[in-house]
XYZ file of C-alpha atoms in Angstrom:
395
model
C -221.264 58.374 170.241
C -222.433 55.038 171.690
C -219.879 52.371 172.520
C -219.558 49.566 169.953
C -219.888 46.352 171.925
C -218.931 43.212 169.972
C -221.723 40.839 169.115
C -221.888 37.735 171.324
C -220.195 34.768 169.696
C -222.024 31.504 169.107
C -220.248 28.415 167.724
C -222.963 27.366 165.272
C -223.495 30.861 163.808
C -221.315 32.890 161.455
C -221.327 36.084 163.524
C -218.398 37.654 161.586
C -220.482 37.399 158.391
C -223.312 39.306 160.053
C -220.829 41.961 161.164
C -219.521 42.256 157.594
C -223.079 42.756 156.325
C -223.025 46.187 157.955
C -219.331 46.952 157.540
C -219.247 50.703 156.947
C -216.329 50.452 154.544
C -218.599 48.657 152.062
C -221.822 50.631 152.619
C -222.532 53.194 149.904
C -226.163 53.778 150.899
C -228.511 53.305 153.840
C -230.471 50.280 152.616
C -228.814 47.435 154.524
C -228.846 49.417 157.766
C -232.572 50.036 157.614
C -233.244 46.533 156.270
C -231.642 45.114 159.407
C -233.573 47.597 161.579
C -236.789 46.282 160.020
C -235.632 42.700 160.580
C -235.000 43.323 164.285
C -238.377 45.004 164.599
C -240.189 41.970 163.196
C -238.178 39.559 165.340
C -239.225 41.521 168.426
C -242.809 41.032 167.223
C -242.045 37.295 166.968
C -242.501 37.274 163.190
C -240.292 34.764 161.391
C -241.837 35.050 157.910
C -241.852 38.571 156.511
C -242.904 39.826 153.102
C -240.558 41.990 151.060
C -243.229 44.672 151.051
C -243.508 44.680 154.846
C -239.728 44.998 155.173
C -239.516 47.987 152.825
C -242.459 49.709 154.509
C -240.717 49.275 157.863
C -237.514 50.713 156.395
C -239.444 53.827 155.380
C -240.982 54.200 158.828
C -237.605 53.759 160.545
C -235.975 56.640 158.681
C -239.011 58.949 158.383
C -238.067 61.298 161.232
C -234.385 61.373 160.310
C -235.179 62.447 156.753
C -238.101 64.827 157.244
C -237.980 66.169 160.786
C -234.215 66.296 161.195
C -233.305 66.601 157.492
C -230.342 64.252 157.655
C -228.523 63.545 154.412
C -228.175 59.901 153.314
C -226.140 60.600 150.183
C -227.087 62.068 146.822
C -227.953 58.695 145.247
C -229.842 57.151 148.175
C -233.225 55.960 146.890
C -234.720 55.385 150.347
C -234.222 59.069 151.127
C -235.919 59.973 147.826
C -238.828 57.603 148.423
C -239.555 59.158 151.825
C -239.666 62.620 150.248
C -241.898 61.344 147.442
C -244.483 59.962 149.882
C -244.306 63.022 152.119
C -244.792 65.496 149.276
C -247.374 63.618 147.207
C -249.660 62.720 150.102
C -248.946 65.736 152.308
C -248.088 63.598 155.335
C -246.594 65.457 158.282
C -243.070 64.821 159.493
C -244.556 64.163 162.952
C -246.896 61.342 161.894
C -246.667 58.424 164.316
C -245.041 55.206 163.165
C -248.326 53.337 163.658
C -250.241 55.791 161.482
C -247.515 55.802 158.831
C -247.385 52.008 158.641
C -251.161 51.817 158.305
C -251.080 54.366 155.489
C -248.258 52.617 153.625
C -249.845 49.186 153.945
C -252.939 50.461 152.124
C -251.339 52.783 149.595
C -252.006 52.206 145.887
C -249.399 54.101 143.934
C -247.570 52.995 140.801
C -244.349 54.889 141.567
C -244.327 53.553 145.116
C -244.776 49.967 143.936
C -242.033 50.415 141.358
C -239.668 51.669 144.060
C -240.478 48.658 146.247
C -239.643 46.307 143.396
C -236.316 48.052 142.825
C -235.394 47.686 146.494
C -236.249 43.999 146.593
C -234.116 43.297 143.530
C -230.963 43.815 145.569
C -231.294 44.504 149.293
C -232.527 41.082 150.548
C -229.817 39.329 148.539
C -226.835 41.617 149.062
C -227.382 41.655 152.812
C -226.569 37.917 152.768
C -223.514 38.215 150.492
C -220.931 37.945 153.327
C -222.333 34.534 154.281
C -221.443 33.134 150.847
C -218.282 34.991 149.926
C -216.498 31.780 148.951
C -219.309 30.797 146.567
C -219.733 34.259 145.024
C -216.108 35.014 144.285
C -215.682 35.632 140.553
C -219.422 35.463 139.806
C -220.913 38.153 137.560
C -223.137 40.584 139.435
C -226.323 39.759 137.521
C -226.029 36.088 138.516
C -225.533 36.616 142.245
C -229.170 36.949 143.279
C -230.223 33.516 142.082
C -227.128 31.913 143.607
C -227.668 33.629 146.973
C -231.318 32.559 147.046
C -230.443 28.967 146.182
C -227.729 28.809 148.834
C -229.958 30.409 151.483
C -232.546 27.662 151.013
C -230.053 24.801 151.332
C -229.121 25.312 154.986
C -229.413 27.696 157.929
C -226.009 29.291 157.496
C -227.431 32.768 156.783
C -229.860 34.827 158.841
C -232.810 34.037 156.594
C -233.957 32.118 153.531
C -235.127 34.023 150.478
C -238.369 32.903 148.815
C -238.572 35.194 145.800
C -241.548 33.301 144.348
C -243.533 34.306 147.448
C -241.798 37.692 147.825
C -240.757 36.964 151.391
C -237.954 35.933 153.706
C -237.991 33.221 156.377
C -235.723 33.795 159.368
C -233.820 30.655 160.309
C -234.661 29.385 163.800
C -231.093 29.458 165.129
C -230.668 33.074 164.012
C -234.117 34.064 165.245
C -233.303 32.702 168.694
C -229.903 34.414 168.745
C -231.218 37.835 167.668
C -234.253 37.639 169.965
C -232.285 36.582 173.042
C -229.581 39.197 172.444
C -231.903 42.023 171.422
C -230.334 44.714 173.614
C -226.762 44.032 172.498
C -227.615 43.563 168.813
C -229.751 46.712 168.771
C -226.926 48.693 170.368
C -224.454 47.331 167.824
C -226.763 48.225 164.933
C -227.419 51.674 166.412
C -223.671 52.327 166.514
C -223.317 51.378 162.837
C -226.265 53.560 161.839
C -225.055 56.604 163.786
C -221.552 56.300 162.356
C -222.961 56.015 158.819
C -225.114 59.131 159.302
C -222.356 61.116 161.001
C -220.073 60.550 158.024
C -222.718 62.029 155.736
C -223.665 64.835 158.134
C -220.311 65.871 159.652
C -221.429 69.316 160.840
C -224.810 68.326 162.254
C -225.080 68.214 166.063
C -226.585 65.324 168.029
C -226.940 62.855 165.147
C -227.363 60.070 167.686
C -230.605 61.701 168.845
C -231.940 62.057 165.307
C -232.352 58.437 164.290
C -235.843 58.043 165.742
C -238.861 60.055 166.870
C -237.934 62.475 169.679
C -239.086 62.006 173.226
C -241.571 64.441 174.718
C -239.850 67.593 175.954
C -240.404 69.593 179.124
C -239.958 73.354 178.877
C -241.533 74.127 182.251
C -238.294 75.274 183.903
C -237.332 77.525 180.995
C -240.878 78.900 180.849
C -240.840 79.677 184.567
C -237.464 81.398 184.160
C -238.787 83.735 181.476
C -241.937 84.487 183.466
C -239.713 85.564 186.362
C -237.683 87.748 183.991
C -240.845 89.404 182.648
C -242.070 90.030 186.199
C -238.708 91.492 187.229
C -238.653 93.810 184.199
C -242.239 94.929 184.740
C -241.553 95.716 188.396
C -238.014 97.165 188.556
C -236.574 98.356 191.878
C -237.099 102.067 192.640
C -234.690 104.208 190.652
C -233.825 101.411 188.189
C -234.060 102.764 184.645
C -234.139 99.376 182.983
C -231.647 96.632 182.269
C -228.364 97.451 180.663
C -227.666 96.197 177.188
C -231.283 95.658 176.213
C -232.768 97.672 173.370
C -235.914 95.566 172.963
C -237.991 97.960 175.025
C -238.484 101.634 174.401
C -239.325 102.078 178.058
C -238.637 100.246 181.274
C -241.124 97.589 182.241
C -241.626 95.686 178.983
C -240.095 92.840 177.013
C -240.915 92.846 173.330
C -241.206 90.027 170.835
C -237.958 90.121 168.834
C -239.858 89.368 165.618
C -242.853 91.717 165.871
C -241.835 94.350 168.407
C -245.044 93.702 170.353
C -245.029 93.617 174.141
C -244.848 90.091 175.606
C -247.284 89.162 178.362
C -246.866 86.029 180.472
C -250.403 84.945 179.602
C -249.634 84.920 175.851
C -246.040 83.694 175.991
C -244.569 80.778 174.072
C -240.898 79.863 173.877
C -239.316 79.966 170.439
C -236.185 78.008 169.572
C -234.208 80.636 167.660
C -232.350 77.855 165.828
C -235.037 75.144 165.390
C -235.182 72.445 168.034
C -235.252 69.758 165.344
C -231.718 70.847 164.416
C -230.077 71.537 167.802
C -232.122 68.974 169.789
C -231.909 70.814 173.089
C -233.864 73.364 175.116
C -230.989 75.416 176.499
C -231.813 78.980 177.534
C -229.358 80.654 175.186
C -231.406 79.442 172.184
C -234.840 80.319 173.600
C -236.797 83.554 173.317
C -240.259 84.482 174.591
C -242.637 85.228 171.721
C -246.385 85.385 171.240
C -248.205 82.108 170.675
C -249.183 83.253 167.181
C -245.569 83.960 166.204
C -244.341 80.662 167.640
C -246.938 78.751 165.635
C -246.061 80.642 162.448
C -242.275 80.270 162.747
C -242.361 76.603 163.769
C -239.210 74.822 162.479
C -238.068 77.667 160.236
C -234.883 79.687 160.623
C -234.969 83.394 161.494
C -233.447 86.051 159.240
C -230.193 86.864 161.053
C -229.875 90.275 159.410
C -233.195 91.274 160.945
C -233.291 89.427 164.237
C -229.872 88.247 165.483
C -228.862 91.399 167.352
C -232.292 91.773 168.969
C -232.083 88.156 170.103
C -228.590 88.626 171.544
C -229.650 91.815 173.350
C -232.596 89.938 174.842
C -230.359 87.122 176.059
C -227.903 89.504 177.691
C -230.753 91.334 179.399
C -232.172 88.063 180.750
C -228.840 86.932 182.166
C -228.150 90.271 183.877
C -231.682 90.499 185.236
C -231.429 86.997 186.701
C -228.198 87.853 188.503
C -229.183 91.306 189.730
C -232.682 90.222 190.785
C -231.477 87.047 192.492
C -233.573 84.777 190.271
C -232.844 81.121 190.997
C -233.077 78.549 188.202
C -231.099 75.446 187.291
C -231.618 76.407 183.654
C -229.215 79.336 184.116
C -226.385 76.808 184.010
C -226.960 76.741 180.223
C -225.239 80.112 179.892
C -222.163 78.860 181.707
C -222.020 75.706 179.558
C -222.222 77.873 176.449
C -219.291 80.027 177.552
C -217.164 77.095 178.710
C -217.587 75.398 175.351
C -216.326 78.392 173.400
C -212.732 78.306 174.696
C -212.945 81.944 175.684
C -210.693 83.600 178.217
C -213.754 85.286 179.744
C -216.427 82.596 180.011
C -219.908 83.464 181.195
C -219.817 82.895 184.965
C -222.522 80.755 186.501
C -225.374 82.447 188.385
C -224.268 83.833 191.728
C -220.592 83.852 190.691
C -219.027 86.977 192.142
C -216.974 87.243 188.981
C -219.746 89.224 187.348
C -219.702 91.977 189.945
C -215.916 92.019 189.731
C -216.125 92.818 186.009
C -214.698 89.531 184.621
C -217.554 89.237 182.142
C -218.233 92.090 179.757
C -221.244 92.711 177.587
C -219.129 92.406 174.441
C -217.780 89.019 175.588
C -221.235 87.623 176.312
C -222.659 88.799 173.021
C -219.600 87.674 171.069
C -219.867 84.147 172.458
C -223.543 83.924 171.546
C -223.057 85.465 168.103
C -220.195 83.063 167.322
C -222.375 80.129 168.375
C -225.595 81.074 166.588
C -224.127 82.159 163.241
C -222.453 78.861 162.185
C -225.397 76.805 163.490
C -227.730 78.901 161.348
C -225.552 78.379 158.265
C -225.301 74.601 158.739
C -229.042 74.278 159.386
C -229.798 76.230 156.209
C -227.451 73.952 154.258
C -229.359 70.963 155.688
C -232.579 72.272 154.167
C -234.173 74.269 156.982
C -236.120 77.101 155.374
C -236.131 80.802 156.283
C -239.085 82.357 158.060
C -240.122 85.628 156.459
């Protein structure tokens, strides 16, 4: 969780009102959080006048990956979440579409339901975001009268972040606020990020790494893990004289072969891809204990789907145990092997998986049943939570 740094104070600005705009105790949906994200985005582009439509389109782009790629829950009544799914399903847009491409598509879309949703958002979000700046004026006012009062007050002075021009369907950021938010971009963005992560964590309490699921992921590098598995395949294909194969591994009917846990076909280094047993878009890491060598065709087919544990869990666990033993007994060096130790240390077990080269293995501290139990007890609940989040099963 990021640290919540207080916003810099400025005598002529009502900073506490801005902080109350995103007070989590009063947020029942995601709208204000993504509205402010859109506002910061436009300020960084030096735009001071922004149409309602542009703001809503930016809100959609800011939460696209969180909703579709990472399947985060915003709450059962959240209309932004629903709108993202509507666009995705009707127009068959991929979850991985770039923000630039998505914005271009949304700016040119002609869709009655989409336009209706935009109107519904602009009926409330631009106004209610400013409510804390006029609490004294709004006290006791009926809800249906607040919008007109907030707009009128916003145009009288520069007390609030922006002025609302409903007749032109736009907002105008006040100069003093524009300067403050632009000059303090790093701090304000960090403060907003903290609020957003906390909001999403409350609605996704069992989901790992929420902080890394609020924007498009960075490019990953699997080269070390890939090299590790190539070394394992080579070691298995060329066992020492008299070695009958690695203990604990039933994925090969004969020594000298590693088989795809899904198809039973022999894996060759030239046709090897690495599959995330639990999808990467859920766990957000590339640790060895969640990776398995598979054919390129299988990896493409499975993609972000979950495996059937009844069919594949034990084969996967056997494969992992084989890889760990082979690495130790063959003297394979790889920093990625530390992943196994981290896994064991995080399971509060009395017999954690020792790191590579630890003499504890040869002394019998780690047993096959311990290793497999740790992995089984890690994979099973992750699989269940991911399925509850909407990740489908691969058949």
